[in-house]
mmCIF file with all atom_site columns, C-alpha atoms in Angstrom:
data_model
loop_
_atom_site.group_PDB
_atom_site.id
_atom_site.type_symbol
_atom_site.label_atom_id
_atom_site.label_alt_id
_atom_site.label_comp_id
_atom_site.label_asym_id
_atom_site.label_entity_id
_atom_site.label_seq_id
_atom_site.pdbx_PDB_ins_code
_atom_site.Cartn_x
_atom_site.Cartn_y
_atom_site.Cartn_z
_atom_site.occupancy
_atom_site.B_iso_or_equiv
_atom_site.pdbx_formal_charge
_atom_site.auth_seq_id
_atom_site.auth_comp_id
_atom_site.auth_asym_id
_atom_site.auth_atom_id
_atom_site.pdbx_PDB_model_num
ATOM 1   C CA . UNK Z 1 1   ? -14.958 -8.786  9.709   1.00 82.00 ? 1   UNK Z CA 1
ATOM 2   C CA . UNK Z 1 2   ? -12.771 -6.269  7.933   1.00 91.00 ? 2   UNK Z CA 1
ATOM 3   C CA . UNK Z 1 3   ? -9.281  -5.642  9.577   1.00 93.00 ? 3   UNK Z CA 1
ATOM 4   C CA . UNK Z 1 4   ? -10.284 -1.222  9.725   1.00 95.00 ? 4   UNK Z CA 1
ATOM 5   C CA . UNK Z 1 5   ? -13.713 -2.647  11.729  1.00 95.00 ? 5   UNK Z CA 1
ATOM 6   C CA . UNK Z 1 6   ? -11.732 -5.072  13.470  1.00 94.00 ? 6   UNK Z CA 1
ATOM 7   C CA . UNK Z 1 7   ? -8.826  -2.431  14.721  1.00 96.00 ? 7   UNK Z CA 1
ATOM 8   C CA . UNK Z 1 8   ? -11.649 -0.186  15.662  1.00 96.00 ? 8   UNK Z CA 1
ATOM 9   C CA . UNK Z 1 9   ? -13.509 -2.422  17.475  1.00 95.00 ? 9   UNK Z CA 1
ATOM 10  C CA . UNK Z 1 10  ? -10.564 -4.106  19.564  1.00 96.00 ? 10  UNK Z CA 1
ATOM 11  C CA . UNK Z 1 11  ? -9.548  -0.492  20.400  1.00 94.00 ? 11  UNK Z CA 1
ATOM 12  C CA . UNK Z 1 12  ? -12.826 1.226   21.347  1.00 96.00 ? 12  UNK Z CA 1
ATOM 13  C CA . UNK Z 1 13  ? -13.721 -2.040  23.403  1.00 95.00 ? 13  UNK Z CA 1
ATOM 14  C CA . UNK Z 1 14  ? -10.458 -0.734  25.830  1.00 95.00 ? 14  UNK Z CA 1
ATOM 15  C CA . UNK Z 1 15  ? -11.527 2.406   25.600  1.00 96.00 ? 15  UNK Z CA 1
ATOM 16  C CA . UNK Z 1 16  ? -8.120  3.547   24.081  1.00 96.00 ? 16  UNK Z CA 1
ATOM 17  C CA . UNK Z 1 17  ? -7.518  6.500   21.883  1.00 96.00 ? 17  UNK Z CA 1
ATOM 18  C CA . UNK Z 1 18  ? -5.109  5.718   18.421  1.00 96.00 ? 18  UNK Z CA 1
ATOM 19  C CA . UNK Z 1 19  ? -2.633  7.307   20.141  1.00 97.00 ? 19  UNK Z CA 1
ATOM 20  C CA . UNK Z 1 20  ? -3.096  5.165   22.795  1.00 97.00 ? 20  UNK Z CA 1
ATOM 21  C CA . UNK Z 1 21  ? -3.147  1.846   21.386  1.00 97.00 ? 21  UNK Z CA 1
ATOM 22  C CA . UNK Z 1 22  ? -0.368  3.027   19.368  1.00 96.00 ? 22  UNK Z CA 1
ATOM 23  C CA . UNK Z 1 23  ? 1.790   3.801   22.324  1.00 97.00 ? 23  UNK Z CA 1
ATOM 24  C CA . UNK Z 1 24  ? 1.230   0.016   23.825  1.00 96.00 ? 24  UNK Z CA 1
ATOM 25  C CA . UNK Z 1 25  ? 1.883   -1.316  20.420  1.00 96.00 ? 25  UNK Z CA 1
ATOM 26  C CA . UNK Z 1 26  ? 5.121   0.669   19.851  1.00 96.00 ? 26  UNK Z CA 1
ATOM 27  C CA . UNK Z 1 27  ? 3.907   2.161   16.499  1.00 96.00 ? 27  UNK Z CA 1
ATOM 28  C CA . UNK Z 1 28  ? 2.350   6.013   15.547  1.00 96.00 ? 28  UNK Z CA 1
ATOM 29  C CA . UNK Z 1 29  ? -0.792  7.330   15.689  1.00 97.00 ? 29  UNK Z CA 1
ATOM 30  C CA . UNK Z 1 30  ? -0.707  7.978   11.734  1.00 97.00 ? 30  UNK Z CA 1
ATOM 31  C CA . UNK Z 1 31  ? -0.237  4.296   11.529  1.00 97.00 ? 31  UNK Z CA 1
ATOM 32  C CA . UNK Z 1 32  ? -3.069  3.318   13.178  1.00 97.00 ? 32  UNK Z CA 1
ATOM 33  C CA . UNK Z 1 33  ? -5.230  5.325   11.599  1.00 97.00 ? 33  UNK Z CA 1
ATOM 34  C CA . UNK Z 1 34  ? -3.767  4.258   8.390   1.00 96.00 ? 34  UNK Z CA 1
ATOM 35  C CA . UNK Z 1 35  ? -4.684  0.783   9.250   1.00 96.00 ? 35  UNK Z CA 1
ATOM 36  C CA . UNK Z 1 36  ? -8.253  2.034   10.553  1.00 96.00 ? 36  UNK Z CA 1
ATOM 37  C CA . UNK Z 1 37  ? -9.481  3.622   7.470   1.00 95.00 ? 37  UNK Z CA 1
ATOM 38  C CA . UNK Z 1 38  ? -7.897  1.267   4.943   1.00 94.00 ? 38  UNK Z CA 1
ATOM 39  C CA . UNK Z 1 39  ? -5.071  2.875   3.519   1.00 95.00 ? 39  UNK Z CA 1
ATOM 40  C CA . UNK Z 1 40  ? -2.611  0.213   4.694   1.00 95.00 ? 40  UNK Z CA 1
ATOM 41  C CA . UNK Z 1 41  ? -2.970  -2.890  5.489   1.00 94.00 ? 41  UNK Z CA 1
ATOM 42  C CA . UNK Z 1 42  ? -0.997  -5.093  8.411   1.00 94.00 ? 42  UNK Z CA 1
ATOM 43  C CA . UNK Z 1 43  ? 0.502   -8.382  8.469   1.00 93.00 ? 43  UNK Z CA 1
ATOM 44  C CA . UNK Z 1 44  ? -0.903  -11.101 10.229  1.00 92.00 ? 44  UNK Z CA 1
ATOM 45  C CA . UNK Z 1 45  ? 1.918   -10.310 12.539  1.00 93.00 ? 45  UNK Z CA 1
ATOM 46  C CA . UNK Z 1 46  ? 1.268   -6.892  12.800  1.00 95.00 ? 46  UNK Z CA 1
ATOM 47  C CA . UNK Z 1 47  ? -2.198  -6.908  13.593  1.00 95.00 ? 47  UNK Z CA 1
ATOM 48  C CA . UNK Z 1 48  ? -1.709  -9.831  16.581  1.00 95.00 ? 48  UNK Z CA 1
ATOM 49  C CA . UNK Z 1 49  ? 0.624   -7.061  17.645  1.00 96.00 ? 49  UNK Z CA 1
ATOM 50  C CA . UNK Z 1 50  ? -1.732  -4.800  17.556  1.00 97.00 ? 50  UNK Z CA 1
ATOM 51  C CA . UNK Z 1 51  ? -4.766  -6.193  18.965  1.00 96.00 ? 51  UNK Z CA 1
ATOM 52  C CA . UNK Z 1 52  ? -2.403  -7.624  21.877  1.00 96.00 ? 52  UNK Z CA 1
ATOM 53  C CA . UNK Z 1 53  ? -1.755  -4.040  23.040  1.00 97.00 ? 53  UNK Z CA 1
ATOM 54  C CA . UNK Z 1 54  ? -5.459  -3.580  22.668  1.00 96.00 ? 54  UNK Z CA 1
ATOM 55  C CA . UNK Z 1 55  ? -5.916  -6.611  25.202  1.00 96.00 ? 55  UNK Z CA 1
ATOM 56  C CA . UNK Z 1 56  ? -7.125  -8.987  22.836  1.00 96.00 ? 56  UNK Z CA 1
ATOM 57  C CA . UNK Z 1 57  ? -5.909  -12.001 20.900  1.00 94.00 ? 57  UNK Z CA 1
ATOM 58  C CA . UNK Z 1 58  ? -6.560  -12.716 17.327  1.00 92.00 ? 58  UNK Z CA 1
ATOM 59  C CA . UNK Z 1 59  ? -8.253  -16.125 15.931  1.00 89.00 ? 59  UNK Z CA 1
ATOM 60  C CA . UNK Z 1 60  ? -8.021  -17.466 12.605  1.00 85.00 ? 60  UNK Z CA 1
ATOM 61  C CA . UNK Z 1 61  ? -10.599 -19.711 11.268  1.00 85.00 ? 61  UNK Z CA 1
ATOM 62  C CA . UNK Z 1 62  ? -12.447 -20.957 8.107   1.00 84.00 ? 62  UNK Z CA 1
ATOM 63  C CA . UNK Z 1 63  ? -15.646 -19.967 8.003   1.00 79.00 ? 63  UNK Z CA 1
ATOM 64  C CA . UNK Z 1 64  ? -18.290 -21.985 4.981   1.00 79.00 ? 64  UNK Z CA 1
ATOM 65  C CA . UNK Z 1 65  ? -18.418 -20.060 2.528   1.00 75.00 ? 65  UNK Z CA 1
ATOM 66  C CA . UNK Z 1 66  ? -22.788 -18.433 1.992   1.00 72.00 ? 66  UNK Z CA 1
ATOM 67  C CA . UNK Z 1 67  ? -22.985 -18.326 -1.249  1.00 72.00 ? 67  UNK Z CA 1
ATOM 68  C CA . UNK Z 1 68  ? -25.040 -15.573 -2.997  1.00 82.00 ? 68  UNK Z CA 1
ATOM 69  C CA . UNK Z 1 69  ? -26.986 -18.178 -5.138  1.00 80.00 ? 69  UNK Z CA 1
ATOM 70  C CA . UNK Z 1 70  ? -28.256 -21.466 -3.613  1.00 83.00 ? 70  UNK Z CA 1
ATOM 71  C CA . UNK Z 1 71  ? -26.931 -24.499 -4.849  1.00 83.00 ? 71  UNK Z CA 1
ATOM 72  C CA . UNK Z 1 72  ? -28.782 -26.107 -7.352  1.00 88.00 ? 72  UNK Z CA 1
ATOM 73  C CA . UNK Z 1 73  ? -31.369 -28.666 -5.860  1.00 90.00 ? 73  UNK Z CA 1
ATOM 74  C CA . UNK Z 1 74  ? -31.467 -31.303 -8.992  1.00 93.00 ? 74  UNK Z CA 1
ATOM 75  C CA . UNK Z 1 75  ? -29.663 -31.821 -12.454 1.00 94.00 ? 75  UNK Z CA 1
ATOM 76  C CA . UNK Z 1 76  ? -32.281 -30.168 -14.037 1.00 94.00 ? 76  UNK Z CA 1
ATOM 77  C CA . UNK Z 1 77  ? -31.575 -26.589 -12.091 1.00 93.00 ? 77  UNK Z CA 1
ATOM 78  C CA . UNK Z 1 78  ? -28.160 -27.253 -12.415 1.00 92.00 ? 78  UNK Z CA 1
ATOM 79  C CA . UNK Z 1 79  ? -29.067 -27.233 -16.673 1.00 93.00 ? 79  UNK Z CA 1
ATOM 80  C CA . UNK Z 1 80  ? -31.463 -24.468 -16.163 1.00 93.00 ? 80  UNK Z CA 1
ATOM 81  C CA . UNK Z 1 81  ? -28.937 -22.145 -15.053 1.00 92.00 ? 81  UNK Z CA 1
ATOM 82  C CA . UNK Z 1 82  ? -25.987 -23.286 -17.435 1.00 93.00 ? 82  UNK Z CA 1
ATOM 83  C CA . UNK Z 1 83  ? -28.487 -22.484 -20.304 1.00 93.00 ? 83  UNK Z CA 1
ATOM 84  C CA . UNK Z 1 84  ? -29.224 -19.234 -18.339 1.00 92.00 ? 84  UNK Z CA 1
ATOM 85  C CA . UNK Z 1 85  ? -25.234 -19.043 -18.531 1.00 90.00 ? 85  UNK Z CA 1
ATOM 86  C CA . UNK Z 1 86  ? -24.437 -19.375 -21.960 1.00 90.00 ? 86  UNK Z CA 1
ATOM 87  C CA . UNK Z 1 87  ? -27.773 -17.452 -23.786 1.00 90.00 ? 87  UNK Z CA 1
ATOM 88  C CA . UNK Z 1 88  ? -26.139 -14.222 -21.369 1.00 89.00 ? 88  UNK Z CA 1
ATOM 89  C CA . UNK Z 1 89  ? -22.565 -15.393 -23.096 1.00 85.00 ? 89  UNK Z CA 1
ATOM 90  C CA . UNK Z 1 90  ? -24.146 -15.140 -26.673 1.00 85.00 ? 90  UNK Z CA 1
ATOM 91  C CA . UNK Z 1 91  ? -26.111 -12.153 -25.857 1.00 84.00 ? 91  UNK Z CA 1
ATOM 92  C CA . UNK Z 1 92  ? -22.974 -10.226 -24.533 1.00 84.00 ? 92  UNK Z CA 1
ATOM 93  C CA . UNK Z 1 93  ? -21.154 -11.173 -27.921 1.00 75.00 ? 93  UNK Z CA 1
ATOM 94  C CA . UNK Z 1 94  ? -17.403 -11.224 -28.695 1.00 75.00 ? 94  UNK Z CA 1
ATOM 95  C CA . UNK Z 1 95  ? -15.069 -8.938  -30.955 1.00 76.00 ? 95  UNK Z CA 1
ATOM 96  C CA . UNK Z 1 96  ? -12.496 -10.308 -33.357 1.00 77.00 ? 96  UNK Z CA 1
ATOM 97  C CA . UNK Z 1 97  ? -9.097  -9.897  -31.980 1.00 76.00 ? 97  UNK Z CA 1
ATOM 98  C CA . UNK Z 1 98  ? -5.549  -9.989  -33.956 1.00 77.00 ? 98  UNK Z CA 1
ATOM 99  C CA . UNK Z 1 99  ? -3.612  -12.875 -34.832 1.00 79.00 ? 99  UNK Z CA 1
ATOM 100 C CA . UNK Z 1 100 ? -1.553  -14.357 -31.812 1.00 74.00 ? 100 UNK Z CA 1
ATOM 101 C CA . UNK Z 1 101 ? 1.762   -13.115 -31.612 1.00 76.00 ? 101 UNK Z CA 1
ATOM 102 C CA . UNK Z 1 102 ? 4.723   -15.341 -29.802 1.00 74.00 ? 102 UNK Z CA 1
ATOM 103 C CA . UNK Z 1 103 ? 8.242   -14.053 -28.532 1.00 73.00 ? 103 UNK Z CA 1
ATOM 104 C CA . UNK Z 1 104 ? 10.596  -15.564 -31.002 1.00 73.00 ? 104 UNK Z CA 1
ATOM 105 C CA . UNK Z 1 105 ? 13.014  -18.583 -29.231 1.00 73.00 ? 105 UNK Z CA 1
ATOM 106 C CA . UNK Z 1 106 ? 15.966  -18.878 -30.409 1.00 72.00 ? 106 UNK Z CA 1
ATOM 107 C CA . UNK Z 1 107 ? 17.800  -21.984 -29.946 1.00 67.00 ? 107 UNK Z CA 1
ATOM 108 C CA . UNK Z 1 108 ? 21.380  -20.962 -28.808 1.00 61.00 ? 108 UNK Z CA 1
#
């Protein structure tokens, strides 16, 4: 869960307005919405703060990553789809770039 969905949730669960929760968590309204739609983002510390003074307690965990794209099931998949890799790297083509150009050292 996003941190804006996670605010939002935490402080409609209370039933507690921004100004509210903002009050309890010795902050601004402004802020909180800030944090709600995305335009800033807490620290960890911050938002324990802030979900504290919304009555609730933050928990970190790692979560296993789902991956968009199944594993593959045998070496030959896993061949299939590095093929499938590199004919899309051909097809997308590259352009000649300049020679390489270091920052001189001198040796003073």
């Amino acid at each position: 869960m996003e941190v804006p969905d996670l605010l939002r949730l935490a402080r409609r669960r209370h039933a507690l307005s921004q100004a509210a929760l903002a009050a309890r968590a010795g902050t601004s309204q402004p802020v909180i919405s800030a944090y709600e739609h995305g335009r800033r983002d807490p620290t960890t510390h911050t938002l324990r703060r802030l979900l504290a003074a919304a009555g609730e307690r933050l928990h970190v965990g790692l979560a296993e990553p789902s991956p968009e794209v199944p594993p593959p099931v045998d070496a030959r998949e896993h061949g299939e789809r590095l093929v499938e890799v590199l004919r899309l790297a051909d097809a997308i083509g590259h352009r000649p770039r300049g020679p390489l150009a270091f920052p001189r050292l001198d040796s003073t």
